[in-house]
XYZ file of C-alpha atoms in Angstrom:
585
model
C 157.041 125.870 -62.866
C 159.540 127.615 -65.292
C 161.158 129.556 -62.446
C 161.890 126.817 -59.942
C 161.303 123.510 -58.611
C 158.432 124.344 -56.220
C 156.127 121.299 -55.807
C 153.524 122.584 -58.302
C 151.399 119.736 -58.452
C 150.997 119.848 -54.639
C 150.509 123.829 -54.601
C 147.931 123.338 -57.252
C 145.593 120.800 -55.488
C 146.348 121.819 -51.683
C 148.017 125.010 -51.093
C 147.615 124.594 -47.326
C 149.304 121.430 -47.383
C 152.306 122.891 -49.363
C 152.560 125.779 -46.908
C 152.767 123.438 -43.882
C 155.291 121.205 -45.683
C 157.408 124.383 -46.383
C 157.329 125.529 -42.877
C 158.125 122.161 -41.376
C 160.970 121.526 -43.536
C 162.518 125.167 -42.987
C 162.202 124.592 -39.271
C 163.952 121.344 -39.638
C 166.839 122.845 -41.624
C 167.076 125.790 -39.108
C 167.463 123.371 -36.375
C 170.117 121.413 -38.255
C 171.930 124.617 -38.958
C 171.917 125.796 -35.306
C 175.043 125.929 -32.917
C 175.878 122.641 -31.418
C 176.919 122.556 -27.423
C 180.689 121.733 -28.654
C 180.694 124.750 -30.834
C 183.307 127.458 -30.753
C 182.917 130.604 -28.517
C 180.816 133.486 -29.973
C 180.209 137.052 -29.100
C 176.652 137.953 -29.567
C 175.505 141.441 -29.566
C 171.992 142.900 -30.079
C 170.573 146.396 -30.014
C 168.757 149.244 -31.860
C 170.209 151.481 -34.227
C 167.849 154.491 -35.431
C 164.915 152.453 -34.081
C 165.910 149.480 -36.177
C 167.051 146.139 -34.373
C 170.137 144.611 -35.285
C 171.849 141.327 -34.283
C 175.694 140.688 -34.599
C 177.467 137.419 -34.015
C 181.312 136.907 -34.189
C 183.097 133.548 -33.847
C 186.055 133.886 -31.298
C 188.583 131.272 -31.966
C 190.439 132.278 -28.628
C 187.980 132.850 -25.670
C 190.838 135.004 -24.021
C 190.485 137.422 -26.741
C 186.666 138.062 -26.206
C 187.579 141.496 -24.588
C 189.464 142.692 -27.438
C 186.934 141.170 -29.896
C 184.092 143.177 -27.984
C 186.177 146.518 -28.179
C 186.749 145.831 -32.045
C 183.071 145.118 -32.608
C 181.862 148.087 -30.735
C 184.187 150.400 -32.635
C 183.037 148.971 -35.855
C 179.396 149.054 -35.146
C 179.770 152.748 -34.051
C 181.669 153.721 -37.089
C 179.078 151.858 -39.229
C 175.927 153.587 -37.906
C 177.568 156.789 -37.988
C 178.649 156.679 -41.510
C 174.944 155.533 -42.576
C 173.466 158.519 -40.414
C 175.972 161.240 -41.618
C 176.020 160.299 -45.113
C 173.047 158.420 -46.468
C 169.979 159.216 -43.873
C 167.388 161.338 -45.389
C 165.938 161.705 -41.858
C 169.122 163.536 -40.812
C 168.842 167.173 -42.278
C 172.561 167.385 -41.876
C 173.383 164.167 -43.689
C 175.409 164.420 -47.114
C 172.259 163.219 -48.931
C 170.158 165.712 -47.304
C 172.528 168.556 -48.204
C 172.682 167.292 -51.872
C 168.664 167.503 -51.836
C 169.009 171.410 -50.866
C 171.756 172.151 -53.183
C 171.252 174.875 -55.953
C 170.437 173.446 -59.417
C 173.467 172.946 -61.436
C 176.012 173.019 -58.401
C 178.630 170.229 -58.523
C 179.036 168.280 -55.400
C 182.169 165.970 -54.644
C 180.653 162.681 -53.302
C 182.182 160.910 -50.195
C 183.506 157.416 -50.877
C 180.652 155.908 -49.324
C 177.972 157.698 -51.190
C 179.920 157.254 -54.632
C 179.785 153.510 -53.799
C 176.145 153.877 -53.089
C 175.370 155.757 -56.257
C 177.153 153.227 -58.318
C 174.902 150.310 -56.963
C 171.731 152.718 -57.549
C 172.806 153.302 -61.081
C 173.507 149.839 -62.167
C 170.215 148.489 -60.473
C 168.237 151.566 -61.975
C 169.547 150.521 -65.304
C 169.129 146.770 -64.998
C 165.640 146.986 -63.667
C 164.643 149.582 -66.289
C 163.757 152.090 -63.598
C 161.724 149.697 -61.382
C 164.190 150.761 -58.484
C 164.591 154.458 -58.710
C 166.078 156.369 -55.576
C 164.841 159.791 -57.169
C 161.209 158.943 -57.163
C 160.707 160.227 -53.716
C 158.542 163.455 -54.547
C 156.059 161.479 -56.092
C 155.983 158.847 -53.322
C 155.546 161.722 -50.800
C 152.682 163.294 -52.686
C 150.906 159.916 -53.041
C 151.293 159.106 -49.582
C 150.008 162.436 -48.361
C 146.900 161.859 -50.721
C 146.418 158.281 -49.482
C 146.175 159.767 -45.895
C 143.752 162.407 -46.764
C 141.548 160.046 -48.554
C 141.739 161.389 -51.969
C 143.334 160.445 -55.250
C 146.303 162.299 -56.642
C 145.219 163.616 -60.184
C 146.664 161.730 -63.119
C 148.074 164.999 -64.573
C 150.288 165.766 -61.359
C 151.303 161.942 -61.527
C 152.711 162.308 -64.970
C 154.195 165.582 -64.419
C 156.301 164.383 -61.691
C 157.133 161.076 -63.335
C 158.310 163.158 -66.301
C 161.042 164.553 -64.246
C 161.487 162.621 -60.990
C 163.597 159.718 -62.228
C 167.324 159.249 -61.514
C 168.620 160.012 -64.933
C 166.717 163.088 -65.298
C 166.817 164.415 -61.858
C 170.653 164.145 -61.351
C 173.874 164.125 -63.353
C 176.288 161.606 -61.738
C 180.006 161.201 -62.984
C 181.281 157.963 -60.939
C 184.740 158.497 -62.556
C 185.094 162.053 -61.068
C 182.927 161.351 -58.109
C 180.396 164.033 -58.642
C 176.667 164.729 -58.502
C 174.589 167.639 -59.982
C 170.956 168.377 -59.420
C 169.261 169.164 -62.629
C 165.912 170.555 -61.490
C 164.508 172.113 -58.255
C 162.194 168.911 -57.531
C 165.253 166.667 -57.602
C 165.519 164.597 -54.620
C 167.427 161.538 -53.586
C 165.981 158.992 -51.194
C 168.437 156.082 -50.104
C 166.104 154.305 -47.809
C 166.399 151.431 -50.230
C 170.060 150.994 -49.749
C 171.333 152.570 -46.737
C 170.928 149.666 -44.307
C 172.401 147.119 -46.851
C 175.546 149.487 -47.071
C 175.819 149.425 -43.367
C 175.606 145.585 -43.198
C 178.208 145.455 -45.830
C 180.367 147.897 -43.803
C 180.117 146.089 -40.672
C 181.107 142.376 -42.144
C 183.846 143.886 -44.460
C 185.521 145.910 -41.544
C 185.394 143.016 -39.211
C 186.863 140.679 -41.776
C 189.625 143.397 -42.268
C 190.374 142.836 -38.745
C 190.805 139.212 -38.863
C 187.414 138.086 -37.803
C 186.516 135.599 -40.487
C 183.324 134.047 -39.044
C 180.775 136.845 -38.698
C 176.974 137.217 -39.110
C 175.133 140.510 -38.802
C 171.524 141.435 -39.378
C 170.050 144.877 -39.376
C 166.376 145.248 -39.979
C 166.132 142.007 -42.040
C 168.868 142.779 -44.195
C 171.653 139.987 -43.497
C 175.190 139.187 -44.563
C 177.382 136.481 -43.361
C 181.017 135.318 -43.801
C 182.859 132.080 -42.668
C 181.169 129.648 -40.624
C 179.039 129.499 -37.360
C 180.419 128.215 -34.115
C 179.464 124.698 -35.389
C 181.849 125.188 -38.379
C 178.683 124.921 -40.677
C 177.343 127.640 -43.051
C 175.199 130.443 -41.467
C 171.436 129.714 -42.118
C 168.463 132.102 -42.236
C 164.842 131.562 -42.692
C 162.464 133.392 -44.991
C 159.314 134.076 -43.197
C 155.798 133.938 -45.027
C 154.298 137.072 -45.705
C 150.995 137.932 -44.021
C 147.703 136.973 -45.630
C 145.658 140.020 -47.160
C 143.229 139.915 -44.186
C 146.141 140.086 -41.703
C 148.374 142.566 -43.586
C 147.822 145.370 -40.825
C 148.703 143.010 -38.033
C 152.095 142.568 -36.888
C 152.826 138.919 -36.311
C 155.203 138.076 -33.468
C 158.468 136.746 -34.486
C 157.597 133.236 -32.575
C 154.492 133.089 -34.474
C 155.907 133.390 -37.944
C 155.963 130.514 -40.450
C 158.698 129.992 -42.941
C 158.591 129.240 -46.712
C 162.135 128.561 -47.066
C 165.716 128.474 -45.412
C 168.887 129.293 -47.259
C 172.585 128.901 -46.311
C 174.900 131.913 -46.627
C 178.288 131.057 -48.005
C 179.994 134.326 -47.510
C 176.752 136.094 -49.064
C 174.020 138.418 -47.996
C 170.100 138.369 -48.276
C 167.757 141.193 -48.180
C 163.830 140.889 -48.606
C 161.228 143.112 -49.867
C 157.476 142.761 -49.551
C 154.059 144.550 -50.346
C 153.307 144.657 -46.514
C 156.214 147.071 -45.571
C 155.649 150.774 -44.566
C 151.864 150.691 -45.317
C 149.627 153.662 -45.536
C 145.651 153.583 -45.632
C 144.101 154.762 -48.699
C 140.544 155.838 -49.973
C 137.979 153.037 -49.480
C 139.918 151.342 -46.742
C 142.531 150.269 -49.107
C 146.125 149.888 -47.916
C 149.207 150.529 -49.965
C 153.056 149.940 -49.618
C 155.171 153.000 -49.570
C 156.974 151.682 -52.693
C 156.154 153.320 -56.045
C 154.817 150.859 -58.444
C 155.879 152.279 -62.093
C 153.410 149.877 -63.814
C 150.265 151.154 -62.219
C 151.742 154.730 -61.583
C 150.484 154.431 -57.899
C 151.734 153.143 -54.565
C 152.223 149.390 -54.460
C 148.947 147.680 -53.699
C 149.209 144.297 -51.942
C 147.210 141.683 -54.116
C 146.751 137.686 -54.037
C 147.976 137.253 -57.595
C 151.087 139.351 -57.825
C 154.239 138.856 -56.141
C 154.045 139.620 -52.398
C 157.582 138.983 -51.288
C 160.898 138.888 -53.018
C 164.264 137.812 -51.139
C 167.493 138.098 -53.065
C 171.089 136.438 -52.252
C 173.845 138.404 -53.250
C 177.515 138.760 -52.664
C 176.604 142.286 -51.364
C 173.645 143.288 -49.105
C 173.273 146.792 -50.564
C 172.805 145.201 -53.986
C 170.519 142.407 -52.590
C 168.521 145.473 -50.847
C 168.137 147.389 -54.015
C 167.446 144.366 -56.398
C 164.824 142.943 -53.805
C 162.994 146.061 -54.268
C 163.209 146.063 -58.013
C 162.172 142.355 -58.368
C 159.078 143.091 -56.135
C 157.922 145.446 -58.678
C 158.265 142.964 -61.538
C 154.974 141.514 -60.469
C 155.752 138.050 -61.709
C 158.338 135.552 -61.517
C 158.973 135.300 -65.048
C 159.804 138.916 -65.186
C 161.951 138.497 -62.047
C 163.962 135.715 -63.605
C 164.548 137.649 -66.748
C 166.017 140.541 -64.666
C 168.042 138.635 -62.088
C 169.433 136.130 -64.465
C 171.705 139.060 -65.868
C 173.236 139.448 -62.419
C 174.448 135.665 -62.244
C 178.030 136.245 -63.184
C 178.738 140.147 -62.644
C 180.856 141.646 -59.867
C 178.114 141.516 -57.333
C 176.605 138.224 -58.256
C 173.182 137.152 -57.394
C 173.300 133.454 -56.129
C 169.705 132.804 -55.544
C 166.340 134.395 -55.111
C 162.744 133.374 -53.609
C 159.449 134.971 -54.725
C 156.362 134.382 -53.013
C 152.697 134.889 -54.264
C 149.749 134.435 -52.018
C 147.452 132.766 -54.373
C 147.965 129.000 -54.406
C 151.175 129.445 -52.006
C 153.475 129.837 -55.164
C 157.020 130.053 -54.441
C 159.839 130.330 -57.336
C 163.644 129.877 -56.750
C 166.639 130.709 -59.034
C 167.050 127.778 -61.467
C 170.641 126.363 -61.609
C 171.583 124.259 -64.520
C 172.827 120.691 -63.466
C 172.552 121.430 -60.039
C 170.687 119.739 -57.140
C 169.671 121.848 -54.320
C 169.899 120.690 -50.837
C 165.984 120.152 -50.585
C 165.723 117.918 -53.630
C 168.777 115.961 -52.394
C 167.519 115.234 -48.893
C 164.221 114.128 -50.497
C 166.014 111.618 -52.975
C 168.209 110.368 -50.088
C 165.056 109.747 -47.929
C 163.655 107.520 -50.628
C 166.576 105.570 -51.044
C 168.163 102.286 -49.517
C 171.746 102.703 -48.056
C 174.167 101.762 -50.720
C 177.415 100.057 -50.875
C 179.728 101.617 -53.235
C 183.237 100.691 -54.356
C 185.562 103.352 -55.871
C 188.737 102.467 -57.611
C 191.464 104.985 -57.671
C 192.347 107.418 -54.866
C 192.908 110.408 -56.879
C 191.212 113.479 -57.254
C 188.096 111.963 -58.998
C 188.272 109.041 -56.760
C 188.191 111.152 -53.436
C 185.609 113.428 -54.680
C 183.375 110.580 -55.803
C 183.836 109.180 -52.263
C 182.788 112.258 -50.681
C 179.844 112.809 -52.868
C 178.696 108.974 -52.169
C 178.758 109.641 -48.612
C 176.757 112.989 -48.783
C 174.162 110.702 -50.665
C 174.205 108.208 -47.664
C 176.391 105.509 -49.105
C 179.152 103.260 -47.310
C 182.301 103.619 -49.408
C 185.263 101.482 -49.972
C 187.999 103.376 -51.734
C 190.730 101.177 -53.526
C 194.076 102.567 -54.318
C 196.929 100.728 -55.863
C 199.820 102.962 -54.363
C 200.801 103.159 -50.796
C 198.805 106.264 -50.294
C 195.878 108.157 -51.837
C 196.590 111.199 -54.094
C 197.659 109.875 -57.476
C 198.957 112.219 -60.067
C 196.439 114.731 -59.001
C 198.838 115.643 -56.200
C 201.568 116.589 -58.655
C 199.416 119.077 -60.379
C 200.639 122.637 -60.690
C 198.295 124.688 -62.789
C 194.992 124.996 -61.099
C 191.602 124.666 -61.659
C 189.734 126.302 -64.730
C 186.185 127.658 -64.187
C 183.896 130.352 -65.316
C 181.222 132.245 -63.153
C 183.203 132.035 -59.891
C 183.253 134.374 -56.903
C 186.955 135.065 -57.739
C 186.081 136.146 -61.047
C 183.007 138.204 -60.197
C 185.355 140.158 -57.534
C 187.875 140.871 -60.174
C 185.322 141.770 -62.742
C 186.259 139.108 -65.194
C 183.548 138.904 -67.806
C 183.482 135.029 -68.756
C 181.075 132.676 -69.930
C 180.463 129.218 -70.937
C 180.821 130.168 -74.810
C 184.276 131.316 -74.341
C 185.038 128.400 -71.964
C 183.996 125.926 -74.310
C 185.468 127.788 -77.428
C 188.952 127.699 -75.661
C 188.511 123.993 -74.779
C 187.812 122.981 -78.346
C 190.621 124.790 -79.614
C 192.993 123.372 -77.244
C 191.954 119.935 -78.068
C 194.525 117.542 -79.661
C 193.912 117.607 -83.384
C 190.863 120.118 -82.860
C 188.652 116.979 -81.693
C 186.603 117.170 -78.436
C 183.382 115.301 -77.408
C 180.814 118.323 -77.239
C 178.835 116.626 -74.425
C 181.900 116.353 -72.262
C 183.159 119.815 -73.103
C 179.528 121.253 -72.339
C 179.551 119.396 -68.930
C 183.081 120.456 -67.960
C 182.004 123.900 -68.661
C 178.577 123.930 -66.879
C 179.919 122.076 -63.763
C 183.357 124.282 -63.704
C 182.157 126.750 -61.028
C 180.317 124.157 -58.953
C 183.802 122.287 -58.934
C 185.541 125.288 -57.488
C 182.740 126.180 -54.958
C 182.760 122.411 -53.899
C 186.549 122.840 -53.058
C 186.398 126.046 -51.431
C 183.779 124.656 -49.204
C 186.163 121.887 -48.093
C 188.970 124.696 -47.396
C 190.703 124.815 -50.458
C 191.329 128.602 -51.036
C 191.093 129.054 -54.701
C 191.221 132.982 -54.656
C 193.781 133.651 -57.079
C 193.251 133.967 -60.794
C 195.593 133.380 -63.664
C 195.438 133.399 -67.548
C 197.176 130.413 -68.761
C 197.975 129.581 -72.208
C 194.928 128.773 -74.641
C 192.636 130.752 -72.487
C 191.047 133.907 -73.574
C 190.007 134.989 -70.047
C 191.545 134.580 -66.481
C 189.891 131.534 -65.188
C 192.730 129.394 -63.711
C 191.902 129.075 -60.085
C 194.742 128.799 -57.600
C 195.853 129.164 -53.870
C 197.551 132.261 -52.676
C 201.270 131.840 -51.803
C 202.538 131.149 -48.531
C 203.413 133.734 -46.084
C 207.000 133.729 -47.225
C 206.318 134.276 -50.701
C 206.774 130.733 -51.853
C 203.997 129.179 -54.140
C 201.522 126.745 -52.604
C 201.413 123.637 -54.806
C 197.890 123.485 -55.644
C 197.397 119.733 -56.570
C 199.171 118.699 -53.463
C 196.966 121.128 -51.266
C 193.819 119.995 -52.819
C 194.588 116.262 -52.371
C 195.884 116.755 -48.867
C 192.329 118.687 -47.956
C 190.317 115.915 -49.426
C 192.472 113.279 -47.789
C 192.285 114.877 -44.489
C 188.415 115.324 -44.735
C 188.020 111.468 -45.637
C 190.183 110.255 -42.960
C 189.119 112.816 -39.953
C 185.630 113.392 -40.806
C 184.334 110.575 -42.903
C 186.021 107.755 -41.280
C 182.944 105.902 -40.281
C 181.674 106.072 -43.889
C 184.618 105.654 -45.915
C 187.048 102.400 -45.679
C 190.360 103.389 -47.345
C 192.454 100.310 -48.622
C 195.904 101.164 -50.202
C 198.315 98.804 -52.030
C 195.321 97.192 -53.741
C 195.274 96.016 -57.364
C 191.978 95.697 -58.999
C 192.020 92.795 -61.436
C 188.679 92.790 -63.005
C 184.815 93.492 -62.408
C 182.056 90.953 -61.083
C 178.844 91.251 -63.032
C 175.659 89.462 -63.685
C 174.045 89.730 -67.290
C 170.601 89.116 -68.836
C 169.123 89.300 -72.274
C 166.459 91.949 -73.067
C 163.613 91.019 -75.282
C 165.278 92.926 -78.324
C 168.271 90.535 -77.898
C 170.697 93.121 -76.227
C 172.733 91.581 -73.388
C 172.776 93.875 -70.298
C 175.402 93.598 -67.586
C 175.046 94.758 -64.192
C 178.427 95.193 -62.313
C 178.257 93.727 -58.640
C 181.672 94.156 -57.461
C 185.394 93.994 -58.240
C 187.997 91.371 -57.961
C 191.220 92.355 -56.464
C 194.657 91.362 -55.398
C 196.137 92.466 -52.022
C 199.752 92.440 -51.083
C 199.809 88.995 -49.869
C 199.019 87.799 -53.379
C 195.694 86.556 -52.597
C 192.552 87.311 -54.864
C 189.358 88.039 -53.340
C 186.030 89.540 -54.384
C 184.220 92.829 -52.936
C 180.657 93.052 -53.692
C 178.998 96.244 -54.161
C 175.498 97.636 -54.839
C-alpha cells in the first residue's frame, strides 16, 4: 500500500489471518516490553478523574525516596485535574471556557496561560486540517445529537445556517500575541473536549519531569504520554486496540478481551486515538452515529466498513496528538491522512508516526519513513536469516556503530583496532553531529529540511564537487543518526549554527555542571565503548593492537566474463608478529 507496509497481499486474501497475525505480534511485543523482575522500583497510581480512568507510573531511582515521590505525584495530579476542570471543562459552568461561551458579543477576554496554549493548538490543527478539527462546531453537534435521539433528521437549511457561522475563524477572534479572545456572534461556543485530556496528560508529564522525574508514563482515558524509560530500562510500549466490528459497535469489549492491531514504542512521545465508535448516539432507522461532526457529509460521523474507523497519532505532545487524531479520522481515507500528517513531520510538535484502521479487509496503514526499517520488518528479516560471523576493521565511530547494528541483526562480531584502545579520531572531534528534522530542532522551532542540508553540503564540498548519492544518504539518515545516539544515552540536545550551515543543525551535548564544555567526540565514543563492553560482551569480541594486512576472498567468473569476488575473511598481524587469518560470512 502507498501509506504503509501492511502485508497487503495477506490482507487481500485472508483478512482474518492478518488480524490474528497482527494481534499475536502485538502481544509478543507487549510482553517483550514489560517490566523484568530485576527492574527499578516503580510508583504506580490508578484512579478516576471526572469519571475518566487514569494510570500513572513513575520510576523511582532510590526506593527510600518513595514517600517524597508519592507526595510530588499527588500534588501534580491534583493541580493538573484542577487546571483542566477550572479552565477547559465545558461541563463546569464556572470554568474559563464556559464563561467565554457566555460573554457578550464583542467583549475581549484575556486568556489564561493554559487556555492560550490550548487555543494555539486548536488554531494550528484547524488550519492544517482545513477545518476538519473544529472546536467551535459544538452548536451544530448539539442539535444533530438532539435530532438523532428524537428520531428525526435535522433540516439541511438549519445545518447550512449553523455551518455558515459556527466555525472557529467565524465564531471567534483570537489574538495569540496579545492573549485575547472575542466572541463574534451570539451562537459562538467553544468545546475543548477534543484536547483537554491531552493537555492534562502533557501537564502531568512535563511537571513531573521538571521536578526531576525523568521516567514517567501517564495515561488518561486512552491519551498517553511517556518520558524516559520503564523500570527495565526499555522504552515504554503501548498497544493499539482493534476497533469493534459494526455488528458489535454498541457493545463495550472488556479490556482483557481486546485484540491489538499494533504496538508502538514511546521515545519521549505521546499517542492519542480517535474512533468512529466513541460517544455513540442512536439515530433514525436504528442507525448509530458518533458525536463527531463530519464536514464532508454535513452530519454526525457514521461508522462504516470502508472509511477509516480509527486513527492513532504519535506526537511529541499529547494535546496535538489528540486534536490531530480527530482531524485524521474525518479524512476518511489513508491517502488524505498521509497528506495532512506529512506536514507535521518536522515542526515544533512533530508527528512521529500514525496508524489508521479500516474494517473492510483489515486495512492498516502507518507512516512511511524514508530509508528506515521498522521494528516489525527487522524482526521478520532476522527470523528468516542464519546467524552471521562479521568482522569489522576499525574501532572508530563508524566501526563501533556497525558492530552495534550487526549485533542488533543477530550477528556475532569481531571488532579489530590497530591502536591500543578503540575510539580513533572520532574521540577527538569537537564540533558535533549535523542533522535536520530532529527533536531538538522541532523544540526550538528551527525550520530546516533536506534541500537546505544538501545545498549547504554541496557548497562546502572541496572544489564544489560532491557525490550526490552520498550527500542524499547523509541528509536522509542524519536525523536517524542523532536519534540512534540519543537512545544510547548521548544527550544531543544543544543546537549550534556553524560555518557553512544556513540553519542551526549542529547537535552537541550540554555543558558540564561547572560550565566547562563536554567534548562531544569523546562523549560519543565513550558511550559506544561502554555499551559494547558492558552490554554486548557476549556478541562482540574487541581485539586491539591488530594490524589488518589484507582480505581473504574467493572469485568466480560470470557468464558475461566479469570476475566476481566474495570476501571471506581478513589477514592480520598481532603484536607477536605472527600472521593469521580470520574467517567471516
